[in-house]
């Protein structure tokens, strides 16, 4: 059975529940030892005194902050604990936010959270159920191993999961850091329609068991082949970049290939949503057709409405809350809302609602 890497309490409001933190993942990477070339001699990393050249035991190593050249302030572990009493033993929830309001780039490591005793399971389950029902995450901070973490506490089926987050100043701005980014958005047209059709053809339900680390398998095969003196098979190189001139034919070929692969595997022909083409979506509809479309687009608990037509942008805030961030972004793109690429999910909803009100005022 796994051992807790951290023990403390979760607090929300005046409620406190003792918990333990457990690593949620494990590393299956193939690890190599370092050897001196031409020998079987291991090469090891050791902590050596820079001045004397002698190895130093771990118990004799302390932390020092350089305040001037060659001058250090030594800080003991217990002194670090004293400056934030209780912070290293508690996960204090300060806010509850929508799960999909947090950009994926902020997520770092994942841990399981478990109650530290049967007597605490009722309060633990109460917090888990409340988060699941509200579709919220608890934003909290805590200290572990002399480092403070920003975290998101969320509910899984039977357990609470804690995910550490990057601080805002740790996340780089892609517009400033990347050498090349598209200067303009992909416009409506046949190419985008075919790209959406390819996405729909390849869409399916999330099943993590379908995926495995093929590179590590190749590494193990390489080691085995070399140990047995076998010839090593060289893999093919990466494919060449797609020529923009041939983009339509490449997209069509991709769709055909994906369909054949699905049929050969005995899978349904299409898992994704049917999307109207740009041409058909722009045709004026009769009153009867509009009534049917409105009925089909009404929000339900089983199926979320699509975000493919401009008329849907005039719906209320309740319907918008049922859309994914990708669908909200699609609507914001259709309505040309400025700054949408940097907006959170809640900001996109507010902007779409505001845009709808402005249109109604203009029409009046």
PDB file of C-alpha atoms in Angstrom, residues 29-333:
ATOM      1  CA  UNK A  29      10.724   5.287 -18.166  1.00  0.00           C
ATOM      2  CA  UNK A  30      13.658   3.025 -19.024  1.00  0.00           C
ATOM      3  CA  UNK A  31      16.582   4.252 -16.910  1.00  0.00           C
ATOM      4  CA  UNK A  32      20.262   3.847 -17.795  1.00  0.00           C
ATOM      5  CA  UNK A  33      23.342   3.886 -15.587  1.00  0.00           C
ATOM      6  CA  UNK A  34      26.256   6.141 -16.481  1.00  0.00           C
ATOM      7  CA  UNK A  35      29.413   4.241 -17.502  1.00  0.00           C
ATOM      8  CA  UNK A  36      32.868   5.318 -18.582  1.00  0.00           C
ATOM      9  CA  UNK A  37      33.126   4.609 -22.302  1.00  0.00           C
ATOM     10  CA  UNK A  38      35.015   1.384 -23.080  1.00  0.00           C
ATOM     11  CA  UNK A  39      34.550   0.004 -19.553  1.00  0.00           C
ATOM     12  CA  UNK A  40      31.854  -1.355 -17.240  1.00  0.00           C
ATOM     13  CA  UNK A  41      32.790   1.165 -14.567  1.00  0.00           C
ATOM     14  CA  UNK A  42      29.858   3.072 -13.079  1.00  0.00           C
ATOM     15  CA  UNK A  43      30.068   6.852 -12.917  1.00  0.00           C
ATOM     16  CA  UNK A  44      28.373   8.286  -9.819  1.00  0.00           C
ATOM     17  CA  UNK A  45      27.445  11.804  -8.787  1.00  0.00           C
ATOM     18  CA  UNK A  46      28.836  12.829  -5.415  1.00  0.00           C
ATOM     19  CA  UNK A  47      28.606  15.947  -3.288  1.00  0.00           C
ATOM     20  CA  UNK A  48      32.109  17.319  -2.987  1.00  0.00           C
ATOM     21  CA  UNK A  49      33.497  20.292  -1.071  1.00  0.00           C
ATOM     22  CA  UNK A  50      34.567  22.743  -3.773  1.00  0.00           C
ATOM     23  CA  UNK A  51      37.595  23.941  -1.797  1.00  0.00           C
ATOM     24  CA  UNK A  52      38.940  20.694  -0.301  1.00  0.00           C
ATOM     25  CA  UNK A  53      37.740  18.235  -2.960  1.00  0.00           C
ATOM     26  CA  UNK A  54      36.467  15.902  -0.221  1.00  0.00           C
ATOM     27  CA  UNK A  55      33.026  14.271  -0.244  1.00  0.00           C
ATOM     28  CA  UNK A  56      30.481  15.737   2.196  1.00  0.00           C
ATOM     29  CA  UNK A  57      27.826  13.678   4.024  1.00  0.00           C
ATOM     30  CA  UNK A  58      24.191  14.672   3.531  1.00  0.00           C
ATOM     31  CA  UNK A  59      23.718  15.510   7.234  1.00  0.00           C
ATOM     32  CA  UNK A  60      26.484  18.134   6.982  1.00  0.00           C
ATOM     33  CA  UNK A  61      24.930  19.994   4.043  1.00  0.00           C
ATOM     34  CA  UNK A  62      22.898  23.134   4.786  1.00  0.00           C
ATOM     35  CA  UNK A  63      21.137  25.728   2.635  1.00  0.00           C
ATOM     36  CA  UNK A  64      22.887  29.055   2.076  1.00  0.00           C
ATOM     37  CA  UNK A  65      21.791  32.224   0.263  1.00  0.00           C
ATOM     38  CA  UNK A  66      24.594  34.311  -1.259  1.00  0.00           C
ATOM     39  CA  UNK A  67      24.253  37.961  -0.172  1.00  0.00           C
ATOM     40  CA  UNK A  68      27.672  39.003  -1.496  1.00  0.00           C
ATOM     41  CA  UNK A  69      30.516  37.282  -3.333  1.00  0.00           C
ATOM     42  CA  UNK A  70      31.667  34.450  -1.074  1.00  0.00           C
ATOM     43  CA  UNK A  71      29.340  35.540   1.752  1.00  0.00           C
ATOM     44  CA  UNK A  72      26.306  33.413   2.629  1.00  0.00           C
ATOM     45  CA  UNK A  73      23.382  33.448   5.025  1.00  0.00           C
ATOM     46  CA  UNK A  74      22.740  29.897   6.278  1.00  0.00           C
ATOM     47  CA  UNK A  75      19.085  28.888   6.775  1.00  0.00           C
ATOM     48  CA  UNK A  76      18.106  25.778   8.734  1.00  0.00           C
ATOM     49  CA  UNK A  77      15.018  23.676   7.803  1.00  0.00           C
ATOM     50  CA  UNK A  78      13.291  24.401  11.125  1.00  0.00           C
ATOM     51  CA  UNK A  79      13.699  28.143  10.494  1.00  0.00           C
ATOM     52  CA  UNK A  80      11.818  27.797   7.208  1.00  0.00           C
ATOM     53  CA  UNK A  81       8.972  26.065   9.049  1.00  0.00           C
ATOM     54  CA  UNK A  82       8.846  28.793  11.707  1.00  0.00           C
ATOM     55  CA  UNK A  83       8.255  31.651   9.254  1.00  0.00           C
ATOM     56  CA  UNK A  84       4.917  30.149   8.163  1.00  0.00           C
ATOM     57  CA  UNK A  85       3.496  28.221  11.138  1.00  0.00           C
ATOM     58  CA  UNK A  86       0.740  25.851  10.106  1.00  0.00           C
ATOM     59  CA  UNK A  87       1.171  26.487   6.387  1.00  0.00           C
ATOM     60  CA  UNK A  88       3.118  23.236   5.960  1.00  0.00           C
ATOM     61  CA  UNK A  89       0.304  21.281   7.650  1.00  0.00           C
ATOM     62  CA  UNK A  90      -2.803  22.721   5.985  1.00  0.00           C
ATOM     63  CA  UNK A  91      -4.405  23.049   2.550  1.00  0.00           C
ATOM     64  CA  UNK A  92      -6.572  26.149   2.934  1.00  0.00           C
ATOM     65  CA  UNK A  93      -9.282  26.545   0.259  1.00  0.00           C
ATOM     66  CA  UNK A  94      -9.841  30.238  -0.410  1.00  0.00           C
ATOM     67  CA  UNK A  95     -11.968  30.162  -3.589  1.00  0.00           C
ATOM     68  CA  UNK A  96     -14.176  27.860  -5.644  1.00  0.00           C
ATOM     69  CA  UNK A  97     -14.035  28.285  -9.427  1.00  0.00           C
ATOM     70  CA  UNK A  98     -15.286  26.485 -12.543  1.00  0.00           C
ATOM     71  CA  UNK A  99     -12.982  23.608 -13.473  1.00  0.00           C
ATOM     72  CA  UNK A 100     -12.697  24.581 -17.147  1.00  0.00           C
ATOM     73  CA  UNK A 101     -11.953  28.208 -16.229  1.00  0.00           C
ATOM     74  CA  UNK A 102      -8.357  27.177 -15.460  1.00  0.00           C
ATOM     75  CA  UNK A 103      -6.183  27.069 -18.563  1.00  0.00           C
ATOM     76  CA  UNK A 104      -4.477  23.647 -19.103  1.00  0.00           C
ATOM     77  CA  UNK A 105      -1.039  25.287 -19.154  1.00  0.00           C
ATOM     78  CA  UNK A 106      -1.375  26.031 -15.431  1.00  0.00           C
ATOM     79  CA  UNK A 107      -1.682  22.364 -14.380  1.00  0.00           C
ATOM     80  CA  UNK A 108       1.453  20.595 -13.156  1.00  0.00           C
ATOM     81  CA  UNK A 109       1.477  17.437 -10.965  1.00  0.00           C
ATOM     82  CA  UNK A 110      -1.416  15.295  -9.737  1.00  0.00           C
ATOM     83  CA  UNK A 111      -1.939  13.756  -6.290  1.00  0.00           C
ATOM     84  CA  UNK A 112      -4.667  11.705  -4.641  1.00  0.00           C
ATOM     85  CA  UNK A 113      -6.084  13.010  -1.368  1.00  0.00           C
ATOM     86  CA  UNK A 114      -7.384  10.524   1.217  1.00  0.00           C
ATOM     87  CA  UNK A 115      -8.907  10.960   4.706  1.00  0.00           C
ATOM     88  CA  UNK A 116      -6.580  10.044   7.587  1.00  0.00           C
ATOM     89  CA  UNK A 117      -8.987   7.740   9.345  1.00  0.00           C
ATOM     90  CA  UNK A 118     -12.476   6.270   9.008  1.00  0.00           C
ATOM     91  CA  UNK A 119     -13.926   8.892  11.347  1.00  0.00           C
ATOM     92  CA  UNK A 120     -13.102  11.617   8.787  1.00  0.00           C
ATOM     93  CA  UNK A 121     -14.664   9.949   5.729  1.00  0.00           C
ATOM     94  CA  UNK A 122     -18.084  11.644   6.143  1.00  0.00           C
ATOM     95  CA  UNK A 123     -16.692  15.194   6.033  1.00  0.00           C
ATOM     96  CA  UNK A 124     -14.288  14.158   3.244  1.00  0.00           C
ATOM     97  CA  UNK A 125     -17.149  12.739   1.149  1.00  0.00           C
ATOM     98  CA  UNK A 126     -19.253  15.832   1.820  1.00  0.00           C
ATOM     99  CA  UNK A 127     -16.554  18.049   0.283  1.00  0.00           C
ATOM    100  CA  UNK A 128     -16.071  15.651  -2.646  1.00  0.00           C
ATOM    101  CA  UNK A 129     -19.811  15.477  -3.383  1.00  0.00           C
ATOM    102  CA  UNK A 130     -20.231  19.260  -3.146  1.00  0.00           C
ATOM    103  CA  UNK A 131     -17.414  19.858  -5.637  1.00  0.00           C
ATOM    104  CA  UNK A 132     -18.806  17.217  -8.004  1.00  0.00           C
ATOM    105  CA  UNK A 133     -22.360  18.563  -7.825  1.00  0.00           C
ATOM    106  CA  UNK A 134     -21.271  22.176  -8.387  1.00  0.00           C
ATOM    107  CA  UNK A 135     -18.659  21.239 -11.017  1.00  0.00           C
ATOM    108  CA  UNK A 136     -16.191  23.431  -9.149  1.00  0.00           C
ATOM    109  CA  UNK A 137     -12.605  23.128  -7.937  1.00  0.00           C
ATOM    110  CA  UNK A 138     -11.266  24.467  -4.684  1.00  0.00           C
ATOM    111  CA  UNK A 139      -8.299  26.793  -5.153  1.00  0.00           C
ATOM    112  CA  UNK A 140      -5.859  26.489  -2.258  1.00  0.00           C
ATOM    113  CA  UNK A 141      -2.231  26.949  -1.255  1.00  0.00           C
ATOM    114  CA  UNK A 142      -0.037  24.802   0.962  1.00  0.00           C
ATOM    115  CA  UNK A 143       3.634  24.226   1.757  1.00  0.00           C
ATOM    116  CA  UNK A 144       5.417  20.937   1.085  1.00  0.00           C
ATOM    117  CA  UNK A 145       9.165  20.376   1.412  1.00  0.00           C
ATOM    118  CA  UNK A 146       9.866  24.067   1.961  1.00  0.00           C
ATOM    119  CA  UNK A 147       8.009  25.130  -1.171  1.00  0.00           C
ATOM    120  CA  UNK A 148       4.589  26.755  -1.441  1.00  0.00           C
ATOM    121  CA  UNK A 149       2.191  25.430  -4.068  1.00  0.00           C
ATOM    122  CA  UNK A 150      -0.900  26.852  -5.700  1.00  0.00           C
ATOM    123  CA  UNK A 151      -3.356  23.975  -6.130  1.00  0.00           C
ATOM    124  CA  UNK A 152      -6.748  22.987  -7.513  1.00  0.00           C
ATOM    125  CA  UNK A 153      -8.729  20.438  -5.492  1.00  0.00           C
ATOM    126  CA  UNK A 154     -11.313  18.632  -7.614  1.00  0.00           C
ATOM    127  CA  UNK A 155     -13.685  15.685  -7.319  1.00  0.00           C
ATOM    128  CA  UNK A 156     -13.318  12.355  -9.087  1.00  0.00           C
ATOM    129  CA  UNK A 157     -15.789   9.478  -8.847  1.00  0.00           C
ATOM    130  CA  UNK A 158     -14.788   8.352  -5.337  1.00  0.00           C
ATOM    131  CA  UNK A 159     -11.766  10.418  -4.420  1.00  0.00           C
ATOM    132  CA  UNK A 160     -10.501  13.980  -4.174  1.00  0.00           C
ATOM    133  CA  UNK A 161      -7.655  14.888  -6.510  1.00  0.00           C
ATOM    134  CA  UNK A 162      -5.197  17.705  -5.897  1.00  0.00           C
ATOM    135  CA  UNK A 163      -3.341  19.211  -8.849  1.00  0.00           C
ATOM    136  CA  UNK A 164      -0.513  21.646  -8.341  1.00  0.00           C
ATOM    137  CA  UNK A 165      -0.665  24.755 -10.513  1.00  0.00           C
ATOM    138  CA  UNK A 166       1.983  27.055 -11.910  1.00  0.00           C
ATOM    139  CA  UNK A 167       1.988  30.586 -10.538  1.00  0.00           C
ATOM    140  CA  UNK A 168       0.935  33.218 -13.061  1.00  0.00           C
ATOM    141  CA  UNK A 169       4.484  34.608 -13.401  1.00  0.00           C
ATOM    142  CA  UNK A 170       5.723  31.113 -14.320  1.00  0.00           C
ATOM    143  CA  UNK A 171       3.507  30.856 -17.402  1.00  0.00           C
ATOM    144  CA  UNK A 172       5.054  32.344 -20.512  1.00  0.00           C
ATOM    145  CA  UNK A 173       3.164  34.494 -22.986  1.00  0.00           C
ATOM    146  CA  UNK A 174       3.192  32.620 -26.348  1.00  0.00           C
ATOM    147  CA  UNK A 175       2.941  35.878 -28.287  1.00  0.00           C
ATOM    148  CA  UNK A 176       6.261  36.978 -26.765  1.00  0.00           C
ATOM    149  CA  UNK A 177       8.088  33.640 -26.594  1.00  0.00           C
ATOM    150  CA  UNK A 178       7.243  31.849 -29.843  1.00  0.00           C
ATOM    151  CA  UNK A 179       9.173  32.720 -33.014  1.00  0.00           C
ATOM    152  CA  UNK A 180       6.239  32.080 -35.356  1.00  0.00           C
ATOM    153  CA  UNK A 181       2.483  32.239 -34.718  1.00  0.00           C
ATOM    154  CA  UNK A 182      -0.361  32.651 -37.234  1.00  0.00           C
ATOM    155  CA  UNK A 183      -0.902  36.312 -38.062  1.00  0.00           C
ATOM    156  CA  UNK A 184      -4.626  35.782 -38.702  1.00  0.00           C
ATOM    157  CA  UNK A 185      -7.400  33.327 -37.878  1.00  0.00           C
ATOM    158  CA  UNK A 186      -8.491  30.570 -40.262  1.00  0.00           C
ATOM    159  CA  UNK A 187     -11.449  31.954 -42.199  1.00  0.00           C
ATOM    160  CA  UNK A 188     -14.729  30.258 -43.010  1.00  0.00           C
ATOM    161  CA  UNK A 189     -14.539  28.216 -46.172  1.00  0.00           C
ATOM    162  CA  UNK A 190     -14.093  24.762 -47.669  1.00  0.00           C
ATOM    163  CA  UNK A 191     -10.722  24.138 -46.050  1.00  0.00           C
ATOM    164  CA  UNK A 192     -12.049  24.795 -42.547  1.00  0.00           C
ATOM    165  CA  UNK A 193     -15.155  22.706 -43.276  1.00  0.00           C
ATOM    166  CA  UNK A 194     -12.971  19.766 -44.345  1.00  0.00           C
ATOM    167  CA  UNK A 195     -10.713  20.188 -41.322  1.00  0.00           C
ATOM    168  CA  UNK A 196     -13.809  20.061 -39.079  1.00  0.00           C
ATOM    169  CA  UNK A 197     -15.021  16.993 -40.962  1.00  0.00           C
ATOM    170  CA  UNK A 198     -11.664  15.284 -40.345  1.00  0.00           C
ATOM    171  CA  UNK A 199     -11.892  16.117 -36.641  1.00  0.00           C
ATOM    172  CA  UNK A 200     -15.406  14.644 -36.506  1.00  0.00           C
ATOM    173  CA  UNK A 201     -14.303  11.509 -38.351  1.00  0.00           C
ATOM    174  CA  UNK A 202     -11.499  10.907 -35.854  1.00  0.00           C
ATOM    175  CA  UNK A 203     -13.614  11.836 -32.812  1.00  0.00           C
ATOM    176  CA  UNK A 204     -14.465   9.286 -30.147  1.00  0.00           C
ATOM    177  CA  UNK A 205     -14.825   8.769 -26.431  1.00  0.00           C
ATOM    178  CA  UNK A 206     -11.781   9.208 -24.153  1.00  0.00           C
ATOM    179  CA  UNK A 207     -10.273   5.831 -23.235  1.00  0.00           C
ATOM    180  CA  UNK A 208      -6.756   6.151 -21.735  1.00  0.00           C
ATOM    181  CA  UNK A 209      -6.216   2.388 -22.040  1.00  0.00           C
ATOM    182  CA  UNK A 210      -6.029   2.804 -25.829  1.00  0.00           C
ATOM    183  CA  UNK A 211      -2.729   4.660 -25.562  1.00  0.00           C
ATOM    184  CA  UNK A 212       0.658   3.412 -24.425  1.00  0.00           C
ATOM    185  CA  UNK A 213       4.280   4.518 -24.547  1.00  0.00           C
ATOM    186  CA  UNK A 214       5.530   3.074 -27.840  1.00  0.00           C
ATOM    187  CA  UNK A 215       8.878   4.855 -27.532  1.00  0.00           C
ATOM    188  CA  UNK A 216       9.742   3.013 -24.306  1.00  0.00           C
ATOM    189  CA  UNK A 217       8.830  -0.250 -26.058  1.00  0.00           C
ATOM    190  CA  UNK A 218      11.288   0.624 -28.840  1.00  0.00           C
ATOM    191  CA  UNK A 219      13.989   1.407 -26.248  1.00  0.00           C
ATOM    192  CA  UNK A 220      13.512  -2.020 -24.626  1.00  0.00           C
ATOM    193  CA  UNK A 221      13.603  -3.698 -28.054  1.00  0.00           C
ATOM    194  CA  UNK A 222      16.844  -1.837 -28.823  1.00  0.00           C
ATOM    195  CA  UNK A 223      18.457  -2.983 -25.558  1.00  0.00           C
ATOM    196  CA  UNK A 224      17.347  -6.584 -26.143  1.00  0.00           C
ATOM    197  CA  UNK A 225      18.578  -6.580 -29.753  1.00  0.00           C
ATOM    198  CA  UNK A 226      21.998  -5.226 -28.769  1.00  0.00           C
ATOM    199  CA  UNK A 227      22.308  -7.757 -25.920  1.00  0.00           C
ATOM    200  CA  UNK A 228      21.567 -10.599 -28.341  1.00  0.00           C
ATOM    201  CA  UNK A 229      23.810  -9.215 -31.081  1.00  0.00           C
ATOM    202  CA  UNK A 230      20.936  -8.682 -33.499  1.00  0.00           C
ATOM    203  CA  UNK A 231      20.774  -6.101 -36.268  1.00  0.00           C
ATOM    204  CA  UNK A 232      19.052  -2.868 -35.275  1.00  0.00           C
ATOM    205  CA  UNK A 233      16.177  -1.721 -37.465  1.00  0.00           C
ATOM    206  CA  UNK A 234      16.223   1.997 -38.222  1.00  0.00           C
ATOM    207  CA  UNK A 235      12.801   3.651 -38.058  1.00  0.00           C
ATOM    208  CA  UNK A 236      11.418   5.957 -40.738  1.00  0.00           C
ATOM    209  CA  UNK A 237      12.010   9.679 -40.414  1.00  0.00           C
ATOM    210  CA  UNK A 238       9.283  12.272 -39.809  1.00  0.00           C
ATOM    211  CA  UNK A 239       6.847  13.063 -42.665  1.00  0.00           C
ATOM    212  CA  UNK A 240       7.413  16.093 -44.842  1.00  0.00           C
ATOM    213  CA  UNK A 241       5.466  19.296 -44.221  1.00  0.00           C
ATOM    214  CA  UNK A 242       2.121  19.690 -46.004  1.00  0.00           C
ATOM    215  CA  UNK A 243       2.213  21.877 -49.109  1.00  0.00           C
ATOM    216  CA  UNK A 244      -0.431  24.592 -48.792  1.00  0.00           C
ATOM    217  CA  UNK A 245      -1.248  24.204 -52.495  1.00  0.00           C
ATOM    218  CA  UNK A 246      -2.181  20.526 -51.960  1.00  0.00           C
ATOM    219  CA  UNK A 247      -4.034  21.144 -48.671  1.00  0.00           C
ATOM    220  CA  UNK A 248      -7.512  20.243 -49.948  1.00  0.00           C
ATOM    221  CA  UNK A 249      -6.379  16.936 -51.437  1.00  0.00           C
ATOM    222  CA  UNK A 250      -4.394  16.088 -48.299  1.00  0.00           C
ATOM    223  CA  UNK A 251      -7.429  16.805 -46.098  1.00  0.00           C
ATOM    224  CA  UNK A 252      -9.680  14.649 -48.275  1.00  0.00           C
ATOM    225  CA  UNK A 253      -7.124  11.846 -48.251  1.00  0.00           C
ATOM    226  CA  UNK A 254      -6.926  12.069 -44.478  1.00  0.00           C
ATOM    227  CA  UNK A 255     -10.712  11.803 -44.147  1.00  0.00           C
ATOM    228  CA  UNK A 256     -10.832   8.767 -46.451  1.00  0.00           C
ATOM    229  CA  UNK A 257      -7.973   7.102 -44.594  1.00  0.00           C
ATOM    230  CA  UNK A 258      -9.600   7.737 -41.200  1.00  0.00           C
ATOM    231  CA  UNK A 259     -12.908   6.278 -42.372  1.00  0.00           C
ATOM    232  CA  UNK A 260     -11.245   3.131 -43.722  1.00  0.00           C
ATOM    233  CA  UNK A 261      -9.325   2.701 -40.491  1.00  0.00           C
ATOM    234  CA  UNK A 262     -12.506   2.993 -38.421  1.00  0.00           C
ATOM    235  CA  UNK A 263     -14.359   0.525 -40.660  1.00  0.00           C
ATOM    236  CA  UNK A 264     -11.482  -1.967 -40.524  1.00  0.00           C
ATOM    237  CA  UNK A 265     -11.473  -1.749 -36.722  1.00  0.00           C
ATOM    238  CA  UNK A 266     -15.243  -2.273 -36.611  1.00  0.00           C
ATOM    239  CA  UNK A 267     -15.858   1.137 -35.043  1.00  0.00           C
ATOM    240  CA  UNK A 268     -18.799   3.437 -35.812  1.00  0.00           C
ATOM    241  CA  UNK A 269     -18.290   5.519 -38.913  1.00  0.00           C
ATOM    242  CA  UNK A 270     -18.506   8.819 -37.043  1.00  0.00           C
ATOM    243  CA  UNK A 271     -18.424   9.684 -33.355  1.00  0.00           C
ATOM    244  CA  UNK A 272     -18.375  13.459 -33.675  1.00  0.00           C
ATOM    245  CA  UNK A 273     -21.219  15.886 -34.274  1.00  0.00           C
ATOM    246  CA  UNK A 274     -22.549  16.548 -37.756  1.00  0.00           C
ATOM    247  CA  UNK A 275     -21.594  20.071 -38.712  1.00  0.00           C
ATOM    248  CA  UNK A 276     -23.474  22.043 -41.382  1.00  0.00           C
ATOM    249  CA  UNK A 277     -21.412  23.314 -44.266  1.00  0.00           C
ATOM    250  CA  UNK A 278     -20.860  27.053 -44.482  1.00  0.00           C
ATOM    251  CA  UNK A 279     -23.039  27.252 -47.588  1.00  0.00           C
ATOM    252  CA  UNK A 280     -26.063  25.472 -46.149  1.00  0.00           C
ATOM    253  CA  UNK A 281     -25.767  27.303 -42.821  1.00  0.00           C
ATOM    254  CA  UNK A 282     -26.092  30.662 -44.557  1.00  0.00           C
ATOM    255  CA  UNK A 283     -29.384  29.877 -46.339  1.00  0.00           C
ATOM    256  CA  UNK A 284     -32.475  31.605 -44.977  1.00  0.00           C
ATOM    257  CA  UNK A 285     -34.757  29.233 -43.103  1.00  0.00           C
ATOM    258  CA  UNK A 286     -38.539  29.128 -43.060  1.00  0.00           C
ATOM    259  CA  UNK A 287     -40.501  29.835 -39.873  1.00  0.00           C
ATOM    260  CA  UNK A 288     -41.258  26.133 -39.447  1.00  0.00           C
ATOM    261  CA  UNK A 289     -37.626  25.220 -39.907  1.00  0.00           C
ATOM    262  CA  UNK A 290     -36.577  27.858 -37.367  1.00  0.00           C
ATOM    263  CA  UNK A 291     -38.999  26.413 -34.810  1.00  0.00           C
ATOM    264  CA  UNK A 292     -37.585  22.915 -35.393  1.00  0.00           C
ATOM    265  CA  UNK A 293     -34.023  24.201 -35.093  1.00  0.00           C
ATOM    266  CA  UNK A 294     -34.872  26.003 -31.855  1.00  0.00           C
ATOM    267  CA  UNK A 295     -36.338  22.805 -30.414  1.00  0.00           C
ATOM    268  CA  UNK A 296     -33.268  20.826 -31.378  1.00  0.00           C
ATOM    269  CA  UNK A 297     -30.950  23.439 -29.928  1.00  0.00           C
ATOM    270  CA  UNK A 298     -32.713  23.705 -26.583  1.00  0.00           C
ATOM    271  CA  UNK A 299     -30.361  22.790 -23.720  1.00  0.00           C
ATOM    272  CA  UNK A 300     -30.723  19.366 -22.120  1.00  0.00           C
ATOM    273  CA  UNK A 301     -28.806  17.280 -19.620  1.00  0.00           C
ATOM    274  CA  UNK A 302     -27.991  14.610 -22.187  1.00  0.00           C
ATOM    275  CA  UNK A 303     -26.629  16.639 -25.065  1.00  0.00           C
ATOM    276  CA  UNK A 304     -25.073  20.063 -25.151  1.00  0.00           C
ATOM    277  CA  UNK A 305     -26.047  22.417 -27.966  1.00  0.00           C
ATOM    278  CA  UNK A 306     -23.657  22.914 -30.830  1.00  0.00           C
ATOM    279  CA  UNK A 307     -21.881  26.219 -31.475  1.00  0.00           C
ATOM    280  CA  UNK A 308     -21.869  26.261 -35.258  1.00  0.00           C
ATOM    281  CA  UNK A 309     -24.427  28.914 -36.223  1.00  0.00           C
ATOM    282  CA  UNK A 310     -24.589  32.631 -35.530  1.00  0.00           C
ATOM    283  CA  UNK A 311     -28.268  32.491 -34.473  1.00  0.00           C
ATOM    284  CA  UNK A 312     -27.361  30.453 -31.402  1.00  0.00           C
ATOM    285  CA  UNK A 313     -25.256  33.335 -30.076  1.00  0.00           C
ATOM    286  CA  UNK A 314     -28.450  35.122 -29.085  1.00  0.00           C
ATOM    287  CA  UNK A 315     -29.323  32.526 -26.430  1.00  0.00           C
ATOM    288  CA  UNK A 316     -29.165  33.206 -22.712  1.00  0.00           C
ATOM    289  CA  UNK A 317     -26.449  32.797 -20.144  1.00  0.00           C
ATOM    290  CA  UNK A 318     -27.862  29.485 -18.871  1.00  0.00           C
ATOM    291  CA  UNK A 319     -27.363  27.849 -22.251  1.00  0.00           C
ATOM    292  CA  UNK A 320     -23.886  29.321 -22.629  1.00  0.00           C
ATOM    293  CA  UNK A 321     -22.849  27.729 -19.333  1.00  0.00           C
ATOM    294  CA  UNK A 322     -23.551  24.305 -20.825  1.00  0.00           C
ATOM    295  CA  UNK A 323     -21.033  24.807 -23.644  1.00  0.00           C
ATOM    296  CA  UNK A 324     -17.393  23.807 -23.512  1.00  0.00           C
ATOM    297  CA  UNK A 325     -14.726  26.474 -23.703  1.00  0.00           C
ATOM    298  CA  UNK A 326     -13.952  25.441 -27.301  1.00  0.00           C
ATOM    299  CA  UNK A 327     -17.588  25.967 -28.264  1.00  0.00           C
ATOM    300  CA  UNK A 328     -17.690  29.320 -26.484  1.00  0.00           C
ATOM    301  CA  UNK A 329     -14.526  30.368 -28.287  1.00  0.00           C
ATOM    302  CA  UNK A 330     -16.109  29.369 -31.620  1.00  0.00           C
ATOM    303  CA  UNK A 331     -19.039  31.679 -30.913  1.00  0.00           C
ATOM    304  CA  UNK A 332     -16.726  34.485 -29.837  1.00  0.00           C
ATOM    305  CA  UNK A 333     -14.821  34.057 -33.115  1.00  0.00           C
TER     306      UNK A 333
END
